[in-house]
Structure formats: C-alpha cells, structure tokens
Coordinates of C-alpha atoms and ligand atoms in Angstrom, one line a residue:
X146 CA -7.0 -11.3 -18.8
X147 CA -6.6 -7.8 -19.4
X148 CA -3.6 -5.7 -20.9
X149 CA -3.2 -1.8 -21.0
X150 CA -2.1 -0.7 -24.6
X151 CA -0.3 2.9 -24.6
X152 CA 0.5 5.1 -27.7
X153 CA 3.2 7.0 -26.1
X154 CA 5.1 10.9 -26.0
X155 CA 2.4 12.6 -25.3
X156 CA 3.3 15.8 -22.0
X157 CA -0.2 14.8 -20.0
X158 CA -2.5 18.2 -19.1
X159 CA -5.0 18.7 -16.3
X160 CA -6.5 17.6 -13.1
X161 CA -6.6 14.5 -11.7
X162 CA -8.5 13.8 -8.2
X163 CA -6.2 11.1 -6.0
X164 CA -8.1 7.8 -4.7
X165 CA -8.3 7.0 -0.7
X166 CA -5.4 5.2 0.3
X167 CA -5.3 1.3 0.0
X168 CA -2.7 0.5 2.8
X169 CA -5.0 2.8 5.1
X170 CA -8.4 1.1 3.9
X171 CA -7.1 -2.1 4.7
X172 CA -6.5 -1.7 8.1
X173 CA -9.1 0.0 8.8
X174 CA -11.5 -2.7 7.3
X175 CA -9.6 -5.4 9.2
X176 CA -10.4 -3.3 12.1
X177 CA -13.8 -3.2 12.2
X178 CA -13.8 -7.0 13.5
X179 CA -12.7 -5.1 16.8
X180 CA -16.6 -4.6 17.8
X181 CA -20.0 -5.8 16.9
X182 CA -22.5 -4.2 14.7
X183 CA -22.7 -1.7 11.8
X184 CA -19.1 0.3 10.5
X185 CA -18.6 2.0 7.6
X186 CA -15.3 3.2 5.7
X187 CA -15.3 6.3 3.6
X188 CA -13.1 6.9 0.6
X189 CA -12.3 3.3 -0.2
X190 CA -11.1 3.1 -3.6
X191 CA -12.0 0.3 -5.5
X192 CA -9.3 -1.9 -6.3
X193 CA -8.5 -5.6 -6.1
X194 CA -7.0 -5.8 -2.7
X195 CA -10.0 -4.1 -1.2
X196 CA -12.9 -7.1 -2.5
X197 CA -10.0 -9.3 -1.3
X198 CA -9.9 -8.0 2.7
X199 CA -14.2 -8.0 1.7
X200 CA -14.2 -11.7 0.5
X201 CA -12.1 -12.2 3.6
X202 CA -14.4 -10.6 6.2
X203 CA -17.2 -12.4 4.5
X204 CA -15.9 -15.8 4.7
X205 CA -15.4 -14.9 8.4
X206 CA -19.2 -14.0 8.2
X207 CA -19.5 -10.4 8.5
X208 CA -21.6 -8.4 5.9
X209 CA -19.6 -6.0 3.4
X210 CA -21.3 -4.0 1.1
X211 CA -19.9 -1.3 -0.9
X212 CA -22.3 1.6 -1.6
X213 CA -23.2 2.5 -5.4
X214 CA -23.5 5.9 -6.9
X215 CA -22.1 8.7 -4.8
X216 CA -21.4 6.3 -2.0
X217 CA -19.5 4.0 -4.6
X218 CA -16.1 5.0 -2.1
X219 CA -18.0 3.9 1.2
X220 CA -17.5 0.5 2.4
X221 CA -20.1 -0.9 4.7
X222 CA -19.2 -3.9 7.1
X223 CA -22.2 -5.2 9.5
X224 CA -19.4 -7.3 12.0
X225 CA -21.7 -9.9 14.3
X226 CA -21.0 -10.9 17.7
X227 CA -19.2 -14.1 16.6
X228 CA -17.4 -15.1 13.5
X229 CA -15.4 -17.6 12.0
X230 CA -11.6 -16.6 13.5
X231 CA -10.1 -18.4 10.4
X232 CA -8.3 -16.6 7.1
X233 CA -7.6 -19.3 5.0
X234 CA -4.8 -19.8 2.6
X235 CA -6.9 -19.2 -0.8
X236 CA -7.4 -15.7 0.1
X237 CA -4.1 -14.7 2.0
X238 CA -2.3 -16.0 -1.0
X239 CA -3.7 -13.0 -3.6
X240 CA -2.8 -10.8 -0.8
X241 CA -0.4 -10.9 2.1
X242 CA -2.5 -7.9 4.0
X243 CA -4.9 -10.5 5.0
X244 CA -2.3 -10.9 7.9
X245 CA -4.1 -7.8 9.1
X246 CA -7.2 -9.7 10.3
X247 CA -4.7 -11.8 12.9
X248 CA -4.6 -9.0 15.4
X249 CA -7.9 -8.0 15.7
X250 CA -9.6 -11.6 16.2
X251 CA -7.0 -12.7 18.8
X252 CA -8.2 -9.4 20.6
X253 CA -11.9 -10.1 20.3
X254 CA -12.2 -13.7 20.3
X255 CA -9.2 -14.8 21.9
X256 CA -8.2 -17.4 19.1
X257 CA -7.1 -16.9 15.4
X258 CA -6.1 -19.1 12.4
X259 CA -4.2 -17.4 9.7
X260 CA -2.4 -18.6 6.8
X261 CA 1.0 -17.9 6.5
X262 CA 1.9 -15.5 3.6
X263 CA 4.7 -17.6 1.8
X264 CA 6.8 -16.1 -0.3
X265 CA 6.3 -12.6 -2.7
X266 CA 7.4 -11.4 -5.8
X267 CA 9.4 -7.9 -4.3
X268 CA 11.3 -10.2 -0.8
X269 CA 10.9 -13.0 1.5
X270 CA 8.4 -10.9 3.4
X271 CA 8.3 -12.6 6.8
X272 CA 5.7 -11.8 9.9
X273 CA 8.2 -13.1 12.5
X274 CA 7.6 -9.2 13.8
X275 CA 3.8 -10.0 13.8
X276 CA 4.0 -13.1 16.4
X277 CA 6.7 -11.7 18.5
X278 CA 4.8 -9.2 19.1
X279 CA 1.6 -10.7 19.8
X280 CA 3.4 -13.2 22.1
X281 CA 4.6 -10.4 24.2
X282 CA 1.0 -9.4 24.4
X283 CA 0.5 -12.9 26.1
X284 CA -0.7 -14.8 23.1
X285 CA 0.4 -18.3 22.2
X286 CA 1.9 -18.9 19.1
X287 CA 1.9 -22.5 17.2
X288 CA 2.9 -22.8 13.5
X289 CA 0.4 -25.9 12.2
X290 CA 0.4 -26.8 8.5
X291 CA 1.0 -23.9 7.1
X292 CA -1.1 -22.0 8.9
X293 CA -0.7 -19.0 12.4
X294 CA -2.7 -20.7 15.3
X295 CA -2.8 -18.0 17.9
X296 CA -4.7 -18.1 21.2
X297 CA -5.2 -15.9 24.1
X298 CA -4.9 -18.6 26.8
X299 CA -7.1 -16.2 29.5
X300 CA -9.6 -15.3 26.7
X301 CA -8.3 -11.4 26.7
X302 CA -4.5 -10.9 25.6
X303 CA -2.5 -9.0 28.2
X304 CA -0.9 -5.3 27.7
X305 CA 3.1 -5.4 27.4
X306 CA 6.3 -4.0 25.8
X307 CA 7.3 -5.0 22.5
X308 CA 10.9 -3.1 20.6
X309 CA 10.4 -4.2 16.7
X310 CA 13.3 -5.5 15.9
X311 CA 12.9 -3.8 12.1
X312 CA 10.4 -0.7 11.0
X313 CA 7.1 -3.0 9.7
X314 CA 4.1 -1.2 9.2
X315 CA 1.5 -4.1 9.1
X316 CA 3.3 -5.4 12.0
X317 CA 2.9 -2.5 13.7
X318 CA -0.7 -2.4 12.6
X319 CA -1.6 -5.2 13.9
X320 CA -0.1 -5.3 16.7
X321 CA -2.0 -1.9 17.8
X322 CA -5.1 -3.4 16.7
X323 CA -4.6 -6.6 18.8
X324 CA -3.3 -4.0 22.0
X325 CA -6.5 -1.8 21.9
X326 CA -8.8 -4.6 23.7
X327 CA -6.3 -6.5 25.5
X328 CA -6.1 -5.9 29.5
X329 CA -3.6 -2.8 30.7
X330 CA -1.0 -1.0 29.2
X331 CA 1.0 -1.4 26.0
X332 CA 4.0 0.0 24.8
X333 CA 5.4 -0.6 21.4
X334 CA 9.4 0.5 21.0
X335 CA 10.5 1.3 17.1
X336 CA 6.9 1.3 15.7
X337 CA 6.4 2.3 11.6
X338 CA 5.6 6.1 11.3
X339 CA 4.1 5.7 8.2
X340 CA 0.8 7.8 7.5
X341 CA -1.3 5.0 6.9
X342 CA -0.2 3.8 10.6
X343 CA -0.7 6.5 12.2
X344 CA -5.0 7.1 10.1
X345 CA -5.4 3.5 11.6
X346 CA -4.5 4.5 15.0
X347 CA -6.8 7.8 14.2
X348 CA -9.6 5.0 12.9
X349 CA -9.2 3.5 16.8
X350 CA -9.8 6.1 19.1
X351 CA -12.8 6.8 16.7
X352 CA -14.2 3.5 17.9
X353 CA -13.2 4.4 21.7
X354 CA -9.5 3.0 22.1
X355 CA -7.0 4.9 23.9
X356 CA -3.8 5.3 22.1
X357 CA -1.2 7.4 21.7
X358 CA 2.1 8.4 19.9
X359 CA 1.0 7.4 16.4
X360 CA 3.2 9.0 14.0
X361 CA 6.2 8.5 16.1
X362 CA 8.3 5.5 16.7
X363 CA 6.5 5.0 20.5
X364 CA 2.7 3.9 20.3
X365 CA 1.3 3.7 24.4
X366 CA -2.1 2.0 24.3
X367 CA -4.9 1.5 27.2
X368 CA -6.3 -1.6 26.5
X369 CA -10.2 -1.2 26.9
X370 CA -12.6 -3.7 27.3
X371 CA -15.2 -2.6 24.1
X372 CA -15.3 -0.3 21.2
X373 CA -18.2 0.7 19.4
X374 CA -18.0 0.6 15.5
X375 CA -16.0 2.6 13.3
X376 CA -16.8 5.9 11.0
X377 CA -13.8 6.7 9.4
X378 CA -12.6 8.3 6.2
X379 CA -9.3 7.1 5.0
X380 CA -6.3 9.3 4.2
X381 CA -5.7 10.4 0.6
X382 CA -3.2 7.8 -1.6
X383 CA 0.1 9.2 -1.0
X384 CA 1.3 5.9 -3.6
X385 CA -1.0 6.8 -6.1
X386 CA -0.6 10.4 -6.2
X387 CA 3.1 10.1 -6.3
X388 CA 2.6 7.6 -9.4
X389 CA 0.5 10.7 -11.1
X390 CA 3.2 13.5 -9.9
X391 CA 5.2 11.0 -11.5
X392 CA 3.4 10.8 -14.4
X393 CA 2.5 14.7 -14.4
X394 CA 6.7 15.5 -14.5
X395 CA 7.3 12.8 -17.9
X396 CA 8.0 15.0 -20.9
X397 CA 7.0 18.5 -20.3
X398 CA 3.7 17.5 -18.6
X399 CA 2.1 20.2 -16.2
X400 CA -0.9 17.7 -13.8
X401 CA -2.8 19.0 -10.7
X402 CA -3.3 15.8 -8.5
X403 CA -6.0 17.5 -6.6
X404 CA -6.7 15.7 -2.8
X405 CA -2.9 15.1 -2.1
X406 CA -0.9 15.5 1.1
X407 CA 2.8 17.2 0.5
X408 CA 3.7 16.7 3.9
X409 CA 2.4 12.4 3.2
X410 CA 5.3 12.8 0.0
X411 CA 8.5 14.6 1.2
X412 CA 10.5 12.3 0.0
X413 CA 9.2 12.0 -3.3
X414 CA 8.7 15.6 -3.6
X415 CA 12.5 16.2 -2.9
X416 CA 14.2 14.1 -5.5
X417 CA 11.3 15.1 -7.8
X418 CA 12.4 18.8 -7.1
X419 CA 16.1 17.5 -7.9
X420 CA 15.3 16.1 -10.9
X421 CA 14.0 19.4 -12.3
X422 CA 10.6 18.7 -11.6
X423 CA 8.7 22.3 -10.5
X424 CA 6.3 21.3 -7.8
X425 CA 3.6 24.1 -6.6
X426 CA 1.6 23.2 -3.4
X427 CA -2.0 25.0 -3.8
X428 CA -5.0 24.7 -2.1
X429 CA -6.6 21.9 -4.2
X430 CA -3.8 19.1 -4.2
X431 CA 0.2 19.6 -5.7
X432 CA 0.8 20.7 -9.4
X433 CA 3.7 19.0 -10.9
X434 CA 5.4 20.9 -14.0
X435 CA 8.1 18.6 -16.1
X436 CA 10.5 20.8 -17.6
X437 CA 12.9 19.3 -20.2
X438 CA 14.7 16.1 -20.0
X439 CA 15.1 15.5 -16.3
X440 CA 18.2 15.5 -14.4
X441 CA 20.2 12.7 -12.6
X442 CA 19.3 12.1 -9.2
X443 CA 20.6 9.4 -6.8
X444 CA 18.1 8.2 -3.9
X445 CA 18.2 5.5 -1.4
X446 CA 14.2 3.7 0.1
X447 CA 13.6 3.8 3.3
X448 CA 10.8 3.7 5.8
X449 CA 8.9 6.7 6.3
X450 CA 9.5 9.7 5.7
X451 CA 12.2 8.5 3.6
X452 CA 11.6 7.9 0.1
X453 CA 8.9 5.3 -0.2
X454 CA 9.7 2.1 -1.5
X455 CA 6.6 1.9 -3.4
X456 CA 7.5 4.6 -5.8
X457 CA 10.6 3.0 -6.4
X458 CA 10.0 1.6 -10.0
X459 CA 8.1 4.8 -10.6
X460 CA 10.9 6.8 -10.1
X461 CA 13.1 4.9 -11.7
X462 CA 11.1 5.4 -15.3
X463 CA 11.7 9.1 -15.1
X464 CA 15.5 8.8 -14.3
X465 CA 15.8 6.4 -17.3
X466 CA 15.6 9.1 -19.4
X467 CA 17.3 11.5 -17.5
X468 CA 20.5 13.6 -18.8
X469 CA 23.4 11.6 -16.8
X470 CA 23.2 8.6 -14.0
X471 CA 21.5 7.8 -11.1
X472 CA 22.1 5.7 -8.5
X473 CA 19.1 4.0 -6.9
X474 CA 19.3 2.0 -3.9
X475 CA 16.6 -0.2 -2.5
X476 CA 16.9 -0.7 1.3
X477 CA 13.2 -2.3 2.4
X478 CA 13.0 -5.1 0.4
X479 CA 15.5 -7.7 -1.3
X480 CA 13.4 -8.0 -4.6
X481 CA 12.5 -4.8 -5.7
X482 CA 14.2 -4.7 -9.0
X483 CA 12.1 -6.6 -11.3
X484 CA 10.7 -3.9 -13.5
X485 CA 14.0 -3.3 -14.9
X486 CA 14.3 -6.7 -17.2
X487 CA 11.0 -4.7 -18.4
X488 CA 12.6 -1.4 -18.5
X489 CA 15.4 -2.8 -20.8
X490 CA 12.8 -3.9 -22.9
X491 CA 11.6 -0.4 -23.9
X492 CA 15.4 0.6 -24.7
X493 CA 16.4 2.1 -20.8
X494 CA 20.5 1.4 -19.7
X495 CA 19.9 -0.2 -16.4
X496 CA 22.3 -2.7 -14.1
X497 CA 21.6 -3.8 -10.5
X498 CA 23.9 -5.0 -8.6
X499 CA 22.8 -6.5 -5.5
X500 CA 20.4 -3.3 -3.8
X501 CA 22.0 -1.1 -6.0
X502 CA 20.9 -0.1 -9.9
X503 CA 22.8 2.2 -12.3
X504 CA 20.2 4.4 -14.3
X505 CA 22.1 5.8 -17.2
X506 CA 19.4 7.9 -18.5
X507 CA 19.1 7.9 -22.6
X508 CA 17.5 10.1 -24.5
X509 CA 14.2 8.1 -25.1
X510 CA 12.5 4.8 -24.8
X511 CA 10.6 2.7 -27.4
X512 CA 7.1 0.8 -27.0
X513 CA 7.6 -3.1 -26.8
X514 CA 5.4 -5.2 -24.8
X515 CA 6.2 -5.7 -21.5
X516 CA 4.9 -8.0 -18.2
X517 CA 3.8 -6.8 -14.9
X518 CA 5.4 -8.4 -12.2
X519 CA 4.2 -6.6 -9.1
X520 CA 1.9 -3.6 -8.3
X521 CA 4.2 -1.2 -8.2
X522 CA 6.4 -2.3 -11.1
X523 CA 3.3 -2.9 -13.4
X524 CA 2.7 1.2 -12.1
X525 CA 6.0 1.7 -13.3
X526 CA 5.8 0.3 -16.6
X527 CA 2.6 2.0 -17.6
X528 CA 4.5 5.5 -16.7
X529 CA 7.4 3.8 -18.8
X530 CA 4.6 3.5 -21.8
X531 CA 3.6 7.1 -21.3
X532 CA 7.4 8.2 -22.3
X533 CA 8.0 5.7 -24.6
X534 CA 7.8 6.6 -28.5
X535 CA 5.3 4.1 -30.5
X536 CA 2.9 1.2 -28.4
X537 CA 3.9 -0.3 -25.1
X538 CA 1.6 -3.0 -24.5
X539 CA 1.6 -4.2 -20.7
X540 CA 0.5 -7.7 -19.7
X541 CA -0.8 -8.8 -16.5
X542 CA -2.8 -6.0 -15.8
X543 CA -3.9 -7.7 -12.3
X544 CA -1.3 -6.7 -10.6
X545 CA -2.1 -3.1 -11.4
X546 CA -5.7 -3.3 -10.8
X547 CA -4.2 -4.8 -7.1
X548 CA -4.0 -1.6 -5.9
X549 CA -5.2 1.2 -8.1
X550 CA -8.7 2.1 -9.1
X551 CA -8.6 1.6 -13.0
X552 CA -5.5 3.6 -13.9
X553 CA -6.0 4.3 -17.2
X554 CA -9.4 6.4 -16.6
X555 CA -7.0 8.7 -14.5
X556 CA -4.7 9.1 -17.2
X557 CA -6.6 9.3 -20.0
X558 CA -8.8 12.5 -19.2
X559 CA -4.7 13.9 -19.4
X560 CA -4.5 13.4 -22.5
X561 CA -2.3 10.1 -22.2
X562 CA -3.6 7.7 -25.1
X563 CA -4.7 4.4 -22.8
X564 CA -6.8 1.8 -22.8
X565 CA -7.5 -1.6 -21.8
X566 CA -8.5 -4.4 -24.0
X567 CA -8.6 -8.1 -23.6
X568 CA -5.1 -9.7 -23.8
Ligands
LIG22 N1 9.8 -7.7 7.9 C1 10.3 -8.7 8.7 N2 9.5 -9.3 9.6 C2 8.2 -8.9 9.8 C3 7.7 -7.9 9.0 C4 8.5 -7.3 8.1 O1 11.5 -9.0 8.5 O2 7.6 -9.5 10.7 C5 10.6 -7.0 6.9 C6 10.1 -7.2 5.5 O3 10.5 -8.4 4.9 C7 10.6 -6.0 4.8 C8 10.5 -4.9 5.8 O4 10.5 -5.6 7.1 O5 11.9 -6.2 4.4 C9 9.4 -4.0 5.8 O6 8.2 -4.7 5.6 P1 6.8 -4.2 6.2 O7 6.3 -5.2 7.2 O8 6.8 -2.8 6.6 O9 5.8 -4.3 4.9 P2 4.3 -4.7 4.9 O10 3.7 -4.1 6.1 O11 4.2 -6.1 4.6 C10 3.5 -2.5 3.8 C11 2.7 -2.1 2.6 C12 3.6 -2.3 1.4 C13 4.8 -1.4 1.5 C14 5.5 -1.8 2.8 C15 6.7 -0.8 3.1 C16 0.4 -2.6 3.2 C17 -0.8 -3.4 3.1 N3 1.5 -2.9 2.5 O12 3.8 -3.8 3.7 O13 2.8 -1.9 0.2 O14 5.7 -1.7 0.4 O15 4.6 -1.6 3.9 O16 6.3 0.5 3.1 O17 0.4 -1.6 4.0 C18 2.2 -1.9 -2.0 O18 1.2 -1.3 -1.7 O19 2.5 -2.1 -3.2 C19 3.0 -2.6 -1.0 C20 3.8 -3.6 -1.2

C-alpha cells in the first residue's frame, strides 16, 4: 500500500495541465454498452475508478483497451452484440458508479442484474431515484439477495415521465441512458444540471439519440431503436482543477491550471475570490494567485452550479488557516465531514455540528500523519500537507488514486515536495 509523504510551506509556481473528467468518463464508458461494435473515449484519465468501470465491461464481455503513448488518455471499448447483463457485487463494491451500467443494459437487452451499492464512507447513498425511474420507464423492479433484478417485460422499456424526487446526477444519468433506446417519448422533471450530465447527454446524440434539455432541470428524449458507437472526448475535470486552484491559492502560490472551464467552477471560483484568492481567466486555462493569509468565508454545497460537494474538504484546508471563521455547511451528503478528525491532527480548530463545521482559521498547521478516508478528503489532506510546516505523511493512498491520475506528479513539477513511497 502506498502513502504520499509531503515536506510542507512551500507557495507552488507554474503550469499544470487538468485531467479529463472522471464522473464524465464513467458515463460515457457505461454508455457504450448502448450499441454494438467498436467506441472509443478520448481524454480518460487514468485513475482507479476508470480500470474499475473497464474490469466491469470486461467481465460483461466487452473488449477495453486503453491506448499507450500519445493515446495513453483514449479508452477503446469493442461492445459485442450480446453480453453478460450482470455487475456483480466484487466490483460495484470498490465503486458505487458501476450503478451506471443498469440503465444501459435494461435498454439494450431488456434485463439487468446489478449489485446494490451498500453503504459509503461520505452517506447512505441510496439508488431508490435509479429504480423509480426506470419503473416509470416500464421496467420491473425485484430486489433478490442483494442484488437489482430489472427486466423490460416487452423486451424494449417504454418512454414516460419521471419528476426526481432529489437532484442525483447518476440517477439522472442513467436514467437518460436507459430512455435513449426505449420506445416513444421521455420526459424527466428535476434532472441534475451538472456538467458531466449534460457531456453524457452530448456523448448520446453523438451515437444518434435524440435528446434534449441537458444542462437544465427538463431532459425530453426520443427513444430510437439503434445507435451506432460512440467518439467522444470528455469534458475537462472541473474536481480536479478546483483541487489545483485550490492548491495554487495555499501560501502565496501563483498556478496556471491550463484546460479548465470557469464557467464548470462558479461556485468555487466565487468563494475562492472571497477568500482573497486573485483568479485571472486567460486563454490557456484559470491562473490562481494566493495572496497572504486568506480570509474567512462561509459557503453552503449544493448541486450544480452551487458549490460542489466534492471540493468540500478542499476548501475547507484553505479556510483552516484563514484570518477569522468560517462557516461551512454540507447539504448533499450526511457524511462529508470526515477529513476533519484528520485536519485536527495537523493542528486546524474545527467542530461540526450536525451539517455544519466551524473553521476557526489559525495561523498554521503542522505535519503529522494522517488517513484518507474518502477521495475527496484524502485530496484534501494532501492540500492540508502542502500548508503544513514539517512532513505530513498520508495513508491510504487508494482512495486518492480512486479518482485522480497520480497527484503528486501534478504537484511536484510546482515545486510542492511529494512523493509516494511504500507505506
Ligand atoms: N440520492 C438519493 N436517492 C438516489 C440517488 C441519490 O437519495 O436514488 C441522494 C444521495 O444519497 C445524495 C444526493 O441524493 O444525498 C446526491 O447524490 P447523487 O446521486 O447526485 O450522487 P452520485 O450520482 O452517486 C455523483 C458523483 C459524486 C458526487 C455526487 C454529487 C459520479 C460517479 N459521482 O455521485 O462524486 O459527489 O454526484 O455531485 O458522478 C467523487 O467523485 O468523489 C464523488 C463522490
């Protein structure tokens, strides 16, 4: 097992290039299952989660293949004309976005068997969204030893209306995907906004579906009855790039995250702004510019284009040093608060109360070792180690390497002093 060892206080300098997004190369993987023959995905970073949804689409029996050299970012998925409609529990347990996989076989095959998620380490994390919607698509739901069975009792699931009764972006995902091949009209009420929702819808009318809306909380889909196979370069990581902005505004830092999107970040940007942070868009990417200790800034999560959840625990390490207190409230998910028995650790002044933490910023942390608990907190506490005066040591390095593409040889060229060594 790995660990990421940090000699911290050092402002990070340069250029960093931002990775494809993971929650939009997900999708857009689980979507190739939608039609037979050769697909490939562009700008697939290469992280854990990604050879998971591969391992999954393997065991299914399709081909994946990701390119080397150049083409190390392209993913190449050779989907046959049947496969094995089954994700079992081994895989969806390392990774809850296997879920994605349920809407596209109902659609093409007509039957699915998906584990069910169980529990996570940020909530409770339910897919009740998932099947309600499906079932208003004319599938038949059974739960059966732990596992989804779905079926499309004509073969082909039927267009309908479906109002999410909270903002889910897999659900929504999924849901699309399944709506794409099934016979007339779909309308999904409340529907995620999120950008990775609306590249995956982008990724379906690239394989011939008709859809519409993406982007907004009304998706209208014309279910047709093939699609050819998918080309599609995935959106830039808004997550990642915010952890680097993040990273960029620590301690007097000055970063260019070339390949960002501001207008995927608004949220972020704003309190980042508020906290002193000087943000310049240029044609490249964003350049971030941290400018003395930062100031206190309250901010609530919420679904797009709120503040992201997952930059949460990122955030939360610069306003831990910041000159007064913030207030920090966590609306998406119940959980979300487990970097801060880390952040204590490290010398921060934190107390949660339910959804809400206190930041009361001090003037600096101090290297300790520390254990990842999630992707985003692990993300967290390597910014954390970046601040922090001496070695921070972070354990359980998986759940970084979950969902970014080796994070250390994006800091390092900064000047941060990181590296990974056997734990
Ligand atoms: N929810 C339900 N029922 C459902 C689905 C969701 O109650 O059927 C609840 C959840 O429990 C949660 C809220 O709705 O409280 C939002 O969950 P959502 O379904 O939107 O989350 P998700 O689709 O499982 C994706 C990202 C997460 C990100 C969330 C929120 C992917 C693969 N994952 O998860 O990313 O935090 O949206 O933006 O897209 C990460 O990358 O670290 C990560 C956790």
């Amino acid at each position: 097992m790995d660990k990421i060892v940090i000699e911290g206080g050092v402002p990070l300098r340069g250029e960093v290039q931002v990775s494809g997004a993971k929650n939009a190369a997900l999708p857009a993987m689980a979507a190739s299952l939608l039609a037979e023959g050769d697909h490939a995905v562009a700008n697939v970073p290469d992280l854990a989660d990604v050879r998971t949804m591969g391992r999954l689409l393997a065991h299914m029996g399709c081909e994946v293949v990701r390119g080397a050299g150049d083409d190390r970012h392209v993913v190449s998925l050779r989907v046959p004309r049947s496969v094995i409609p089954e994700a079992p529990y081994e895989l969806v347990k390392t990774m809850r976005a296997s879920v994605l996989v349920l809407g596209p076989l109902v659609a093409r095959w007509g039957r699915a068997r998906v584990s069910l998620p169980g529990g996570c380490a940020i909530g409770a994390r339910p897919i009740d969204q998932h099947l309600k919607a499906l079932s208003a698509l004319g599938a038949e739901i059974a739960l059966e030893h732990g596992y989804v069975e779905a079926r499309a009792p004509s073969g082909r699931l039927q267009g309908g209306s479906f109002v999410f009764d909270v903002n889910t972006v897999t659900g929504t995902e999924n849901v699309m995907m399944a709506a794409v091949l099934a016979e007339g009209r779909t309308v999904l009420g409340n529907c995620a906004c999120e950008p990775e929702v609306a590249d995956l819808a982008r990724a379906l009318r690239e394989m011939g579906a008709s859809i519409e809306g993406e982007g907004t909380t009304e998706i209208r889909i014309d279910g047709v009855e093939r699609l050819r196979p998918l080309y599609h370069r995935v959106i830039p990581d808004r997550i990642e790039a915010g952890t680097l902005l993040v990273a960029g505004a620590l301690a007097g830092g000055d970063v260019l995250v070339r390949g960002c999107l501001a207008e995927h970040m608004e949220g972020l940007l704003e309190k980042l702004r508020a906290a002193g942070a000087t943000l310049e868009a240029v044609p490249a990417g964003l350049r971030v510019i941290g400018d003395g200790r930062p100031r206190p800034v309250d901010f609530r999560t919420a679904p797009f284009p709120g503040f992201a959840t997952d930059m949460q625990a990122q955030m939360m390490v610069l306003l831990a040093v910041a000159d007064g207190s913030s207030v920090v409230t966590e609306t998406v998910f119940e959980n979300r608060f487990m970097h801060v028995q880390e952040l204590l650790r490290l010398g921060a002044d934190i107390t949660t109360d339910g959804k809400t933490a206190l930041v009361k910023g001090v003037t600096e942390l101090s290297g300790a070792p520390v254990m990842a608990s999630d992707l985003r907190a692990s993300a967290a506490l390597v910014l954390a180690g970046l601040l922090a005066k001496g070695s921070t040591e972070v354990l359980r390095v998986y759940h970084l390497d979950r969902g970014y593409e080796r994070l250390e040889d994006k800091l390092a060229p900064l000047g941060a002093r990181i590296r990974r060594m056997k734990a």
